[in-house]
Each structure stands twice: as C-alpha cells, then as structure tokens.
C-alpha cells in the first residue's frame, strides 16, 4: 500500500479533532477524502504532510513511518502537497516557478555539480523540456515568461498542479483543487488530473464538489466528527444511508460552500 494511516488521533486541548482514523491510498489510484465541515479533513492532511504531529497513531508511506518527519523530509520521499513548493508566485515567472519545483533534487547535488557539470546541464535541459511539456498540457505555455501573479485563480491552480509534478511525486495531496474555480476551468483541472492518473500518478484528494469526486475518485473515505464513517469504492460509499445522514445532519448538503453535484457557487472569474 502506498499510504497507510493507522489509528491516528489528534487532540487540540480537550477537543478531539481525529479519533482512531485509519485509511489507505493505493498506488495508481485517486483516493477521495470527504466529510462535513469540521470533520477533521484538514487536520488529517496536515498530519500526513508533516505540518502537525498526531497525538497517537502511525502513518506509513511505502512502508516507512513518516509521522515524526518534517514536511520537507516527507516531500523528499515523494509525498507532495501542491502549495509546498510555491515560494513567490507574484515575483517569479511561470517557468521559474516550474523549475523551482524540480530544484529540490538538484540543490542536493552540489558535489555532483562540481564533478560532473555536463550531467547537471543535461538534467537542467531535461527539467526545461519537462516543464514545457507540462505547461503545454495545461495550456499555460504562452504564459511561460509572464509573472505567475498575473494568472487567474484557476490558472494558478493548474500551475500549482503541474509544478508539483516537476518533483516526480509518488503521491500528490490535493486540498480542494477546484474550490473557488469557475466551472469552465473546473473541467480543465478534472481533465488534467484524469490524464495524469492514466499515466499512473496517484492522488489523495480532499474535495467538496461531489460531481468532481464521482468523476475522479476510485475510492472514497468519509470523515465525520473525527471518525471514519465509511471507506470503499466511490459509488458504494455514496450510496450508504449513514453517509447521507451525516451530511443531512451537517446542513442538508455536503458542505456549506458547495452544492451537491454541481451548481456550486464560484467565486473566481
Ligand atoms: P475540516 O477540514 O474537515 O473542516 P478541521 O480539520 O479543520 O476540519 O477541523 C477539525 C476540528 O478540529 C474542528 O473542530 C476544528 O475547530 C478543530 N481544530 C482544527 N485545527 C485546530 C487548532 N489548530 N486548534 C484547535 N482546534 C482546531
Ligand atoms: Mg478543511
């Protein structure tokens, strides 16, 4: 199993944000994580990516315990979150942001750079080629030399998505990839994720938009009040009455910010 969360709990003072949460994400699949507001999704993603320590429990990534590692160490193992690499989108061009995504690998090889300058140049050329290829895939190639700060919100999300690919991640953690994106661009983002999945890329996605969840995910894990309410194939999980009830109890829909199955409000032009 690519990622295994084993009985993870997290308390904030007296508040129990997560209690004995276990879930898995398989290689080559898209695993969805959903749940009403306050159910613990963000806390879990922070713990998986090393920004928070669990109060108890274990997280295995490709068999290695990672719950005590720092975010950059986890990223280096190949478990990457989209926002982790972006440093200064306002003052860097789209292409510079892409190359920054690959930077981590090169920076560690100073000795190699000194001993094998040609090999390093070849790697830089490979990174450039790959960046162009990825920018073409998300139709941002014509913006390569513009400041990333000038992109629309949806284009920034696409850039963040292909930027993280520059690091060759084994598993990508996506926190609400289409939140606040206009419907036209939602389709683009969904298509890109589907294309990447066909190429073998694994994802763990938190998303409120149920149409997107149904379209993308192989398996789904539902959190409710810090517990795993259901886990399994998407259609099985969404067909369960207790899952439906949890959402009705939370306000009659999956999340206040998005309506069920499309029709969600969009905040970005
Ligand atoms: P979700 O992302 O599913 O909306 P969160 O993980 O953000 O849920 O929050 C789960 C619970 O933990 C909520 O009750 C929230 O108020 C609480 N919580 C999250 N982060 C903190 C924190 N840093 N300090 C105290 N309580 C927190
Ligand atoms: Mg959240």
Short mmCIF file of N, CA and C in Angstrom, two decimals, residues 119-233:
data_model
loop_
_atom_site.label_atom_id
_atom_site.label_comp_id
_atom_site.label_asym_id
_atom_site.label_seq_id
_atom_site.Cartn_x
_atom_site.Cartn_y
_atom_site.Cartn_z
N UNK A 119 26.65 16.60 -16.70
CA UNK A 119 25.48 15.84 -16.25
C UNK A 119 24.43 16.78 -15.69
N UNK A 120 24.91 17.80 -14.96
CA UNK A 120 23.97 18.75 -14.37
C UNK A 120 23.28 19.56 -15.46
N UNK A 121 24.08 19.97 -16.49
CA UNK A 121 23.46 20.70 -17.60
C UNK A 121 22.41 19.85 -18.30
N UNK A 122 22.73 18.57 -18.46
CA UNK A 122 21.75 17.68 -19.10
C UNK A 122 20.48 17.60 -18.26
N UNK A 123 20.66 17.54 -16.94
CA UNK A 123 19.48 17.45 -16.08
C UNK A 123 18.67 18.75 -16.17
N UNK A 124 19.37 19.89 -16.24
CA UNK A 124 18.66 21.16 -16.38
C UNK A 124 17.87 21.20 -17.68
N UNK A 125 18.48 20.67 -18.74
CA UNK A 125 17.77 20.64 -20.02
C UNK A 125 16.55 19.73 -19.94
N UNK A 126 16.72 18.60 -19.26
CA UNK A 126 15.58 17.68 -19.09
C UNK A 126 14.46 18.37 -18.32
N UNK A 127 14.83 19.13 -17.28
CA UNK A 127 13.82 19.83 -16.49
C UNK A 127 13.08 20.87 -17.34
N UNK A 128 13.84 21.57 -18.17
CA UNK A 128 13.20 22.55 -19.06
C UNK A 128 12.22 21.88 -20.01
N UNK A 129 12.66 20.77 -20.61
CA UNK A 129 11.80 20.05 -21.55
C UNK A 129 10.53 19.58 -20.85
N UNK A 130 10.73 19.03 -19.66
CA UNK A 130 9.58 18.52 -18.92
C UNK A 130 8.63 19.66 -18.54
N UNK A 131 9.21 20.80 -18.13
CA UNK A 131 8.38 21.96 -17.76
C UNK A 131 7.54 22.41 -18.95
N UNK A 132 8.19 22.48 -20.14
CA UNK A 132 7.44 22.88 -21.34
C UNK A 132 6.30 21.92 -21.62
N UNK A 133 6.61 20.63 -21.55
CA UNK A 133 5.62 19.61 -21.82
C UNK A 133 4.42 19.76 -20.87
N UNK A 134 4.72 19.95 -19.59
CA UNK A 134 3.65 20.07 -18.59
C UNK A 134 2.86 21.36 -18.79
N UNK A 135 3.55 22.46 -19.11
CA UNK A 135 2.84 23.73 -19.34
C UNK A 135 1.92 23.62 -20.54
N UNK A 136 2.37 22.89 -21.56
CA UNK A 136 1.51 22.67 -22.73
C UNK A 136 0.27 21.89 -22.34
N UNK A 137 0.47 20.91 -21.48
CA UNK A 137 -0.66 20.07 -21.07
C UNK A 137 -1.76 20.91 -20.42
N UNK A 138 -1.39 21.95 -19.67
CA UNK A 138 -2.40 22.78 -19.01
C UNK A 138 -2.60 24.11 -19.76
N UNK A 139 -2.11 24.15 -20.98
CA UNK A 139 -2.29 25.31 -21.86
C UNK A 139 -1.76 26.60 -21.24
N UNK A 140 -0.66 26.50 -20.55
CA UNK A 140 -0.04 27.70 -19.97
C UNK A 140 1.28 28.04 -20.66
N UNK A 141 1.60 27.35 -21.75
CA UNK A 141 2.91 27.56 -22.38
C UNK A 141 3.09 29.00 -22.87
N UNK A 142 1.98 29.63 -23.29
CA UNK A 142 2.10 31.01 -23.78
C UNK A 142 2.31 32.01 -22.65
N UNK A 143 2.13 31.54 -21.41
CA UNK A 143 2.34 32.42 -20.27
C UNK A 143 3.68 32.14 -19.57
N UNK A 144 4.50 31.30 -20.19
CA UNK A 144 5.72 30.83 -19.52
C UNK A 144 6.59 31.96 -18.99
N UNK A 145 6.67 33.06 -19.73
CA UNK A 145 7.58 34.14 -19.31
C UNK A 145 6.86 35.29 -18.61
N UNK A 146 5.59 35.08 -18.28
CA UNK A 146 4.86 36.11 -17.53
C UNK A 146 4.96 35.82 -16.03
N UNK A 147 4.77 36.86 -15.22
CA UNK A 147 4.76 36.66 -13.77
C UNK A 147 3.55 35.81 -13.39
N UNK A 148 3.79 34.82 -12.54
CA UNK A 148 2.72 33.91 -12.16
C UNK A 148 1.61 34.65 -11.41
N UNK A 149 1.97 35.77 -10.77
CA UNK A 149 0.98 36.56 -10.04
C UNK A 149 -0.12 37.11 -10.92
N UNK A 150 0.16 37.21 -12.23
CA UNK A 150 -0.84 37.76 -13.13
C UNK A 150 -1.84 36.73 -13.65
N UNK A 151 -1.63 35.45 -13.31
CA UNK A 151 -2.57 34.40 -13.77
C UNK A 151 -3.88 34.50 -13.00
N UNK A 152 -4.94 33.96 -13.61
CA UNK A 152 -6.21 33.90 -12.89
C UNK A 152 -6.10 32.84 -11.79
N UNK A 153 -7.08 32.85 -10.88
CA UNK A 153 -7.06 31.87 -9.78
C UNK A 153 -7.02 30.44 -10.28
N UNK A 154 -7.81 30.16 -11.32
CA UNK A 154 -7.86 28.81 -11.87
C UNK A 154 -6.54 28.42 -12.53
N UNK A 155 -5.95 29.39 -13.25
CA UNK A 155 -4.65 29.11 -13.88
C UNK A 155 -3.57 28.86 -12.84
N UNK A 156 -3.67 29.59 -11.71
CA UNK A 156 -2.69 29.35 -10.63
C UNK A 156 -2.82 27.93 -10.09
N UNK A 157 -4.06 27.46 -9.99
CA UNK A 157 -4.27 26.08 -9.52
C UNK A 157 -3.66 25.08 -10.50
N UNK A 158 -3.83 25.36 -11.80
CA UNK A 158 -3.23 24.47 -12.80
C UNK A 158 -1.71 24.51 -12.71
N UNK A 159 -1.17 25.71 -12.52
CA UNK A 159 0.28 25.84 -12.39
C UNK A 159 0.78 25.07 -11.16
N UNK A 160 0.07 25.23 -10.04
CA UNK A 160 0.48 24.53 -8.81
C UNK A 160 0.47 23.02 -9.03
N UNK A 161 -0.51 22.56 -9.81
CA UNK A 161 -0.63 21.12 -10.06
C UNK A 161 0.54 20.60 -10.91
N UNK A 162 0.89 21.32 -11.98
CA UNK A 162 1.99 20.80 -12.81
C UNK A 162 3.34 21.10 -12.16
N UNK A 163 3.39 22.14 -11.34
CA UNK A 163 4.65 22.45 -10.65
C UNK A 163 5.05 21.29 -9.73
N UNK A 164 4.06 20.76 -9.01
CA UNK A 164 4.38 19.69 -8.07
C UNK A 164 4.86 18.44 -8.82
N UNK A 165 4.43 18.31 -10.08
CA UNK A 165 4.85 17.14 -10.88
C UNK A 165 6.33 17.20 -11.24
N UNK A 166 6.89 18.40 -11.23
CA UNK A 166 8.32 18.54 -11.54
C UNK A 166 9.18 17.78 -10.54
N UNK A 167 8.65 17.57 -9.33
CA UNK A 167 9.43 16.88 -8.29
C UNK A 167 9.26 15.35 -8.38
N UNK A 168 8.53 14.87 -9.40
CA UNK A 168 8.30 13.43 -9.55
C UNK A 168 7.69 12.80 -8.31
N UNK A 169 6.57 13.32 -7.84
CA UNK A 169 5.99 12.78 -6.60
C UNK A 169 5.41 11.39 -6.80
N UNK A 170 5.47 10.58 -5.76
CA UNK A 170 4.83 9.26 -5.79
C UNK A 170 3.34 9.41 -5.47
N UNK A 171 3.03 10.37 -4.59
CA UNK A 171 1.64 10.62 -4.21
C UNK A 171 1.45 12.13 -4.07
N UNK A 172 0.40 12.65 -4.72
CA UNK A 172 0.11 14.08 -4.62
C UNK A 172 -1.10 14.28 -3.72
N UNK A 173 -0.94 15.16 -2.74
CA UNK A 173 -2.04 15.53 -1.86
C UNK A 173 -2.66 16.81 -2.40
N UNK A 174 -3.93 16.73 -2.77
CA UNK A 174 -4.61 17.91 -3.32
C UNK A 174 -5.70 18.34 -2.34
N UNK A 175 -5.58 19.56 -1.82
CA UNK A 175 -6.59 20.07 -0.89
C UNK A 175 -7.52 21.00 -1.66
N UNK A 176 -8.70 20.51 -1.97
CA UNK A 176 -9.73 21.27 -2.68
C UNK A 176 -9.23 21.89 -3.99
N UNK A 177 -8.87 21.04 -4.95
CA UNK A 177 -8.31 21.55 -6.21
C UNK A 177 -9.24 22.44 -7.02
N UNK A 178 -10.56 22.32 -6.84
CA UNK A 178 -11.43 23.16 -7.67
C UNK A 178 -12.23 24.19 -6.86
N UNK A 179 -11.91 24.33 -5.57
CA UNK A 179 -12.65 25.30 -4.76
C UNK A 179 -12.42 26.71 -5.30
N UNK A 180 -13.50 27.45 -5.52
CA UNK A 180 -13.39 28.83 -5.96
C UNK A 180 -12.98 29.00 -7.42
N UNK A 181 -13.00 27.90 -8.18
CA UNK A 181 -12.60 27.97 -9.58
C UNK A 181 -13.87 28.00 -10.44
N UNK A 182 -13.84 28.79 -11.51
CA UNK A 182 -15.06 28.87 -12.32
C UNK A 182 -15.29 27.57 -13.10
N UNK A 183 -16.56 27.26 -13.40
CA UNK A 183 -16.94 25.95 -13.95
C UNK A 183 -16.15 25.54 -15.19
N UNK A 184 -15.83 26.48 -16.05
CA UNK A 184 -15.10 26.14 -17.27
C UNK A 184 -13.73 25.57 -16.93
N UNK A 185 -13.07 26.22 -15.96
CA UNK A 185 -11.74 25.76 -15.57
C UNK A 185 -11.79 24.49 -14.73
N UNK A 186 -12.92 24.27 -14.03
CA UNK A 186 -13.06 23.03 -13.26
C UNK A 186 -12.89 21.84 -14.20
N UNK A 187 -13.55 21.92 -15.37
CA UNK A 187 -13.44 20.83 -16.34
C UNK A 187 -11.99 20.62 -16.77
N UNK A 188 -11.27 21.73 -16.98
CA UNK A 188 -9.86 21.62 -17.38
C UNK A 188 -9.05 20.90 -16.30
N UNK A 189 -9.26 21.32 -15.06
CA UNK A 189 -8.49 20.72 -13.96
C UNK A 189 -8.82 19.24 -13.83
N UNK A 190 -10.10 18.90 -13.93
CA UNK A 190 -10.52 17.50 -13.85
C UNK A 190 -9.87 16.68 -14.96
N UNK A 191 -9.86 17.23 -16.18
CA UNK A 191 -9.26 16.52 -17.31
C UNK A 191 -7.76 16.28 -17.09
N UNK A 192 -7.08 17.30 -16.56
CA UNK A 192 -5.64 17.15 -16.32
C UNK A 192 -5.38 16.05 -15.29
N UNK A 193 -6.17 16.05 -14.22
CA UNK A 193 -5.98 15.04 -13.18
C UNK A 193 -6.26 13.64 -13.75
N UNK A 194 -7.29 13.54 -14.60
CA UNK A 194 -7.60 12.24 -15.21
C UNK A 194 -6.46 11.77 -16.11
N UNK A 195 -5.91 12.71 -16.89
CA UNK A 195 -4.79 12.36 -17.77
C UNK A 195 -3.60 11.85 -16.94
N UNK A 196 -3.32 12.55 -15.85
CA UNK A 196 -2.18 12.16 -15.01
C UNK A 196 -2.41 10.79 -14.38
N UNK A 197 -3.65 10.55 -13.98
CA UNK A 197 -3.97 9.26 -13.38
C UNK A 197 -3.77 8.13 -14.40
N UNK A 198 -4.17 8.38 -15.63
CA UNK A 198 -3.95 7.38 -16.68
C UNK A 198 -2.47 7.08 -16.84
N UNK A 199 -1.64 8.10 -16.59
CA UNK A 199 -0.19 7.91 -16.66
C UNK A 199 0.39 7.26 -15.42
N UNK A 200 -0.49 6.87 -14.47
CA UNK A 200 -0.02 6.14 -13.29
C UNK A 200 0.15 6.99 -12.04
N UNK A 201 -0.16 8.28 -12.12
CA UNK A 201 0.01 9.16 -10.97
C UNK A 201 -1.05 8.86 -9.89
N UNK A 202 -0.61 8.82 -8.64
CA UNK A 202 -1.52 8.58 -7.51
C UNK A 202 -1.87 9.90 -6.84
N UNK A 203 -3.12 10.00 -6.37
CA UNK A 203 -3.58 11.22 -5.70
C UNK A 203 -4.37 10.89 -4.44
N UNK A 204 -4.28 11.79 -3.48
CA UNK A 204 -5.24 11.82 -2.37
C UNK A 204 -5.88 13.20 -2.41
N UNK A 205 -7.18 13.22 -2.63
CA UNK A 205 -7.87 14.49 -2.90
C UNK A 205 -8.94 14.78 -1.88
N UNK A 206 -8.88 15.97 -1.28
CA UNK A 206 -9.99 16.48 -0.48
C UNK A 206 -10.79 17.38 -1.39
N UNK A 207 -12.07 17.13 -1.52
CA UNK A 207 -12.86 17.99 -2.40
C UNK A 207 -14.32 17.98 -1.96
N UNK A 208 -14.95 19.13 -2.04
CA UNK A 208 -16.37 19.23 -1.65
C UNK A 208 -17.29 19.00 -2.84
N UNK A 209 -16.78 19.25 -4.03
CA UNK A 209 -17.62 19.17 -5.22
C UNK A 209 -17.86 17.69 -5.57
N UNK A 210 -19.10 17.22 -5.36
CA UNK A 210 -19.39 15.79 -5.50
C UNK A 210 -19.31 15.32 -6.95
N UNK A 211 -19.63 16.21 -7.88
CA UNK A 211 -19.52 15.83 -9.29
C UNK A 211 -18.06 15.50 -9.59
N UNK A 212 -17.17 16.32 -9.05
CA UNK A 212 -15.73 16.10 -9.27
C UNK A 212 -15.27 14.81 -8.58
N UNK A 213 -15.77 14.58 -7.36
CA UNK A 213 -15.42 13.36 -6.62
C UNK A 213 -15.84 12.12 -7.41
N UNK A 214 -17.09 12.12 -7.88
CA UNK A 214 -17.59 10.98 -8.65
C UNK A 214 -16.79 10.76 -9.92
N UNK A 215 -16.45 11.86 -10.56
CA UNK A 215 -15.73 11.80 -11.83
C UNK A 215 -14.31 11.25 -11.66
N UNK A 216 -13.67 11.63 -10.55
CA UNK A 216 -12.24 11.34 -10.41
C UNK A 216 -11.89 10.13 -9.57
N UNK A 217 -12.60 9.94 -8.47
CA UNK A 217 -12.06 9.04 -7.43
C UNK A 217 -12.35 7.57 -7.69
N UNK A 218 -11.38 6.74 -7.32
CA UNK A 218 -11.58 5.29 -7.34
C UNK A 218 -12.20 4.86 -6.03
N UNK A 219 -11.62 5.33 -4.93
CA UNK A 219 -12.16 5.00 -3.61
C UNK A 219 -12.34 6.29 -2.82
N UNK A 220 -13.17 6.16 -1.80
CA UNK A 220 -13.57 7.34 -1.04
C UNK A 220 -13.53 7.01 0.45
N UNK A 221 -13.06 7.98 1.24
CA UNK A 221 -13.10 7.83 2.69
C UNK A 221 -13.91 9.01 3.23
N UNK A 222 -14.88 8.70 4.07
CA UNK A 222 -15.74 9.75 4.63
C UNK A 222 -15.41 9.94 6.10
N UNK A 223 -15.04 11.17 6.45
CA UNK A 223 -14.81 11.51 7.85
C UNK A 223 -16.06 12.19 8.40
N UNK A 224 -16.37 11.87 9.65
CA UNK A 224 -17.47 12.55 10.32
C UNK A 224 -17.11 12.71 11.78
N UNK A 225 -17.05 13.92 12.25
CA UNK A 225 -16.70 14.22 13.63
C UNK A 225 -15.43 13.48 14.09
N UNK A 226 -14.42 13.48 13.22
CA UNK A 226 -13.13 12.90 13.60
C UNK A 226 -13.04 11.40 13.47
N UNK A 227 -14.11 10.74 13.00
CA UNK A 227 -14.10 9.29 12.80
C UNK A 227 -14.24 8.97 11.32
N UNK A 228 -13.75 7.79 10.94
CA UNK A 228 -14.02 7.31 9.58
C UNK A 228 -15.41 6.68 9.59
N UNK A 229 -16.30 7.29 8.81
CA UNK A 229 -17.68 6.80 8.75
C UNK A 229 -17.79 5.71 7.69
N UNK A 230 -17.06 5.84 6.60
CA UNK A 230 -17.15 4.85 5.52
C UNK A 230 -15.89 4.92 4.67
N UNK A 231 -15.50 3.78 4.11
CA UNK A 231 -14.38 3.74 3.19
C UNK A 231 -14.63 2.65 2.17
N UNK A 232 -14.39 2.94 0.89
CA UNK A 232 -14.59 1.92 -0.14
C UNK A 232 -14.76 2.54 -1.50
N UNK A 233 -15.20 1.73 -2.48
CA UNK A 233 -15.44 2.27 -3.83
C UNK A 233 -16.44 3.42 -3.80
#
